[in-house]
């Protein structure tokens, strides 16, 4: 049985859990360090990154989560989750998990466009465009050399200059600036479960 933890301190963890169940994976809600035992993967949902980072400290989860990431357990952050995983964040008064070599700016798409949707080309998911929902999303300002860009905003997007990365991967760490847990298309969840399966196979698990 694959065990996927969903950080359940705040934000839209229930939506992630619902998608996992649709894919026949029973999620594990993570609220305290003992919930991290034997996880094959972890999802950090959308919500409010300042609250996540504050609560991770209050619940003594910060160091155990860093340990999990250092051990290479596949982890996926969506929107606020992307911020929580980023190495550098402008305007955040708490430490992140520093697991992904990107720099993000919070709420940088501008007030008028707090939320928007875009059809993305994501070669890793196949030919069909992926309809992505952005809600007060972070802008990825810089991407380190070891980071693979899986999708960028299309050119001509009215929000900011096209070409801005919105889905990235560094080894077993995945991050999307948008919310796949809020749409019907399960391809990003299946893509993440593929990373989890590959990691399990490499470690010799059944
Ligand atoms: N703006 C939020 C933050 O800075 C992220 C919003 C979201 O997850 N939808 O954490």
Short mmCIF file of C-alpha atoms and ligand atoms in Angstrom, two decimals:
data_model
loop_
_atom_site.label_atom_id
_atom_site.label_comp_id
_atom_site.label_asym_id
_atom_site.label_seq_id
_atom_site.Cartn_x
_atom_site.Cartn_y
_atom_site.Cartn_z
CA UNK A 1 0.00 0.00 0.00
CA UNK A 2 1.31 3.40 -0.98
CA UNK A 3 1.20 5.87 1.92
CA UNK A 4 0.86 9.49 0.83
CA UNK A 5 0.84 12.08 3.59
CA UNK A 6 -1.03 15.34 3.16
CA UNK A 7 0.07 18.19 5.41
CA UNK A 8 -3.20 18.97 7.20
CA UNK A 9 -2.32 22.03 9.28
CA UNK A 10 -4.33 24.43 7.14
CA UNK A 11 -5.44 25.05 3.57
CA UNK A 12 -7.08 22.77 1.01
CA UNK A 13 -5.77 19.39 2.19
CA UNK A 14 -9.25 17.82 1.92
CA UNK A 15 -9.33 18.51 -1.82
CA UNK A 16 -5.99 16.70 -2.27
CA UNK A 17 -7.27 13.80 -0.19
CA UNK A 18 -10.37 13.53 -2.38
CA UNK A 19 -8.27 13.28 -5.55
CA UNK A 20 -5.99 10.66 -3.97
CA UNK A 21 -9.04 8.57 -3.01
CA UNK A 22 -10.33 8.82 -6.57
CA UNK A 23 -6.98 7.31 -7.57
CA UNK A 24 -7.38 4.55 -4.98
CA UNK A 25 -4.72 5.90 -2.63
CA UNK A 26 -5.72 6.34 1.02
CA UNK A 27 -4.16 9.60 2.29
CA UNK A 28 -2.52 10.04 5.69
CA UNK A 29 -3.21 13.40 7.38
CA UNK A 30 -0.01 14.90 8.77
CA UNK A 31 -0.32 17.11 11.85
CA UNK A 32 2.48 15.89 14.10
CA UNK A 33 5.92 14.33 13.64
CA UNK A 34 4.70 10.77 14.30
CA UNK A 35 2.36 11.04 11.27
CA UNK A 36 5.45 11.12 9.05
CA UNK A 37 6.41 7.51 9.81
CA UNK A 38 6.66 5.25 6.76
CA UNK A 39 5.37 7.78 4.26
CA UNK A 40 6.13 7.09 0.59
CA UNK A 41 5.29 10.65 -0.41
CA UNK A 42 4.00 13.94 0.93
CA UNK A 43 1.78 16.71 -0.42
CA UNK A 44 1.92 20.28 0.89
CA UNK A 45 -1.39 21.85 -0.18
CA UNK A 46 -2.48 25.35 -1.09
CA UNK A 47 -3.37 27.76 1.68
CA UNK A 48 -1.33 30.48 3.32
CA UNK A 49 2.42 29.95 3.40
CA UNK A 50 3.01 32.26 6.38
CA UNK A 51 0.54 30.17 8.42
CA UNK A 52 2.06 26.88 7.23
CA UNK A 53 5.57 27.95 8.13
CA UNK A 54 4.47 29.28 11.52
CA UNK A 55 2.48 26.14 12.36
CA UNK A 56 5.29 23.83 11.18
CA UNK A 57 7.43 25.41 13.91
CA UNK A 58 4.68 25.36 16.53
CA UNK A 59 3.92 21.68 15.89
CA UNK A 60 7.64 20.77 15.83
CA UNK A 61 7.27 19.60 12.24
CA UNK A 62 9.89 21.80 10.64
CA UNK A 63 12.96 19.64 11.32
CA UNK A 64 11.22 16.26 10.75
CA UNK A 65 9.89 17.54 7.42
CA UNK A 66 13.36 18.71 6.42
CA UNK A 67 14.65 15.26 7.34
CA UNK A 68 12.00 13.61 5.18
CA UNK A 69 12.98 15.79 2.22
CA UNK A 70 16.69 15.16 2.79
CA UNK A 71 15.94 11.42 2.79
CA UNK A 72 14.52 11.88 -0.71
CA UNK A 73 10.86 11.12 0.05
CA UNK A 74 8.92 12.50 -2.96
CA UNK A 75 7.16 15.72 -2.03
CA UNK A 76 4.80 17.95 -3.99
CA UNK A 77 3.81 21.50 -3.09
CA UNK A 78 0.86 23.30 -4.70
CA UNK A 79 0.73 27.11 -4.59
CA UNK A 80 1.43 27.93 -0.90
CA UNK A 81 3.07 24.47 -0.84
CA UNK A 82 5.46 25.62 -3.56
CA UNK A 83 6.41 28.59 -1.37
CA UNK A 84 6.95 26.29 1.63
CA UNK A 85 9.39 24.15 -0.40
CA UNK A 86 11.29 27.04 -2.03
CA UNK A 87 14.84 27.86 -1.03
CA UNK A 88 14.32 31.61 -1.27
CA UNK A 89 11.11 33.58 -0.73
CA UNK A 90 10.63 37.32 -0.65
CA UNK A 91 8.41 38.59 2.13
CA UNK A 92 8.05 35.58 4.45
CA UNK A 93 8.84 35.99 8.15
CA UNK A 94 9.40 32.25 8.82
CA UNK A 95 11.91 29.72 7.45
CA UNK A 96 10.78 27.45 4.62
CA UNK A 97 11.80 23.82 4.09
CA UNK A 98 14.44 24.95 1.53
CA UNK A 99 14.10 21.82 -0.58
CA UNK A 100 13.76 23.30 -4.04
CA UNK A 101 16.33 25.58 -5.66
CA UNK A 102 13.95 28.32 -6.77
CA UNK A 103 13.23 31.87 -5.72
CA UNK A 104 9.58 32.84 -5.45
CA UNK A 105 7.75 36.07 -4.90
CA UNK A 106 4.47 35.82 -3.04
CA UNK A 107 1.27 37.31 -4.47
CA UNK A 108 3.27 38.90 -7.28
CA UNK A 109 0.77 38.56 -10.11
CA UNK A 110 -0.94 41.74 -8.91
CA UNK A 111 -4.21 42.56 -7.23
CA UNK A 112 -6.44 42.79 -10.27
CA UNK A 113 -5.50 39.28 -11.26
CA UNK A 114 -5.50 37.56 -7.87
CA UNK A 115 -7.04 34.56 -9.61
CA UNK A 116 -6.83 33.45 -13.21
CA UNK A 117 -6.86 30.32 -15.31
CA UNK A 118 -4.57 29.27 -18.13
CA UNK A 119 -4.18 26.34 -20.51
CA UNK A 120 -0.66 25.03 -20.15
CA UNK A 121 1.45 22.84 -22.33
CA UNK A 122 2.95 20.19 -20.07
CA UNK A 123 4.94 17.69 -22.16
CA UNK A 124 5.42 15.43 -19.11
CA UNK A 125 1.63 14.91 -18.99
CA UNK A 126 1.10 14.26 -22.69
CA UNK A 127 -0.28 16.34 -25.56
CA UNK A 128 -3.58 17.52 -24.13
CA UNK A 129 -3.27 21.02 -22.60
CA UNK A 130 -3.64 21.21 -18.84
CA UNK A 131 -6.21 23.70 -17.54
CA UNK A 132 -4.63 25.35 -14.49
CA UNK A 133 -6.30 27.44 -11.77
CA UNK A 134 -4.12 30.11 -10.12
CA UNK A 135 -5.21 31.74 -6.84
CA UNK A 136 -2.92 34.42 -5.38
CA UNK A 137 -0.12 32.34 -6.82
CA UNK A 138 3.60 32.81 -6.28
CA UNK A 139 5.74 33.96 -9.18
CA UNK A 140 8.87 31.88 -9.74
CA UNK A 141 11.52 34.55 -10.19
CA UNK A 142 14.59 32.30 -10.42
CA UNK A 143 15.24 28.64 -11.12
CA UNK A 144 18.50 26.91 -10.19
CA UNK A 145 20.41 24.81 -12.72
CA UNK A 146 19.29 21.47 -11.25
CA UNK A 147 15.61 22.34 -11.59
CA UNK A 148 13.54 21.07 -14.50
CA UNK A 149 10.79 23.40 -15.74
CA UNK A 150 7.72 21.30 -16.59
CA UNK A 151 5.45 24.15 -17.69
CA UNK A 152 5.53 27.90 -18.24
CA UNK A 153 2.73 30.45 -18.64
CA UNK A 154 1.81 30.78 -22.31
CA UNK A 155 2.99 33.81 -24.29
CA UNK A 156 0.42 36.54 -24.62
CA UNK A 157 -0.99 35.82 -21.20
CA UNK A 158 -2.36 39.12 -19.92
CA UNK A 159 -1.16 38.54 -16.39
CA UNK A 160 2.60 38.88 -16.68
CA UNK A 161 5.05 38.18 -19.45
CA UNK A 162 4.59 34.65 -20.73
CA UNK A 163 7.37 32.21 -20.14
CA UNK A 164 7.27 32.36 -16.35
CA UNK A 165 7.77 28.85 -14.85
CA UNK A 166 4.65 27.50 -13.11
CA UNK A 167 5.51 23.81 -12.65
CA UNK A 168 9.00 22.66 -11.66
CA UNK A 169 10.75 19.53 -10.49
CA UNK A 170 14.08 18.89 -8.81
CA UNK A 171 14.64 15.18 -8.35
CA UNK A 172 11.81 13.92 -6.17
CA UNK A 173 10.52 17.40 -5.33
CA UNK A 174 7.65 18.72 -7.45
CA UNK A 175 5.98 22.12 -7.20
CA UNK A 176 3.13 23.80 -9.04
CA UNK A 177 2.11 27.45 -8.65
CA UNK A 178 -1.48 26.43 -9.45
CA UNK A 179 -4.02 24.04 -7.87
CA UNK A 180 -4.49 20.60 -9.52
CA UNK A 181 -6.53 19.60 -6.45
CA UNK A 182 -9.28 22.03 -7.53
CA UNK A 183 -9.95 20.64 -11.01
CA UNK A 184 -11.13 17.31 -12.39
CA UNK A 185 -7.97 16.55 -14.36
CA UNK A 186 -6.01 14.05 -12.25
CA UNK A 187 -2.91 13.95 -14.44
CA UNK A 188 -0.68 15.94 -12.04
CA UNK A 189 -1.63 13.69 -9.13
CA UNK A 190 -0.91 10.64 -11.28
CA UNK A 191 2.41 12.18 -12.36
CA UNK A 192 3.34 12.64 -8.69
CA UNK A 193 2.28 9.06 -7.85
CA UNK A 194 4.58 7.96 -10.68
CA UNK A 195 7.52 9.70 -8.97
CA UNK A 196 6.51 7.98 -5.72
CA UNK A 197 6.34 4.55 -7.39
CA UNK A 198 9.73 4.99 -9.02
CA UNK A 199 11.27 5.99 -5.67
CA UNK A 200 9.70 2.95 -3.99
CA UNK A 201 11.00 0.62 -6.67
CA UNK A 202 14.50 2.09 -6.32
CA UNK A 203 14.43 1.50 -2.57
CA UNK A 204 13.32 -2.08 -3.11
CA UNK A 205 9.82 -1.76 -1.65
CA UNK A 206 7.00 -3.82 -3.09
N1 LIG B 1 -0.89 33.66 -1.47
C1 LIG B 1 -0.72 32.49 -0.67
C2 LIG B 1 0.63 32.51 0.05
O1 LIG B 1 1.37 33.40 -0.10
C3 LIG B 1 -0.82 31.23 -1.53
C4 LIG B 1 -2.23 31.10 -2.04
C5 LIG B 1 -2.68 29.71 -2.35
O2 LIG B 1 -2.12 28.70 -1.90
N2 LIG B 1 -3.73 29.65 -3.10
O3 LIG B 1 0.92 31.61 0.78
#
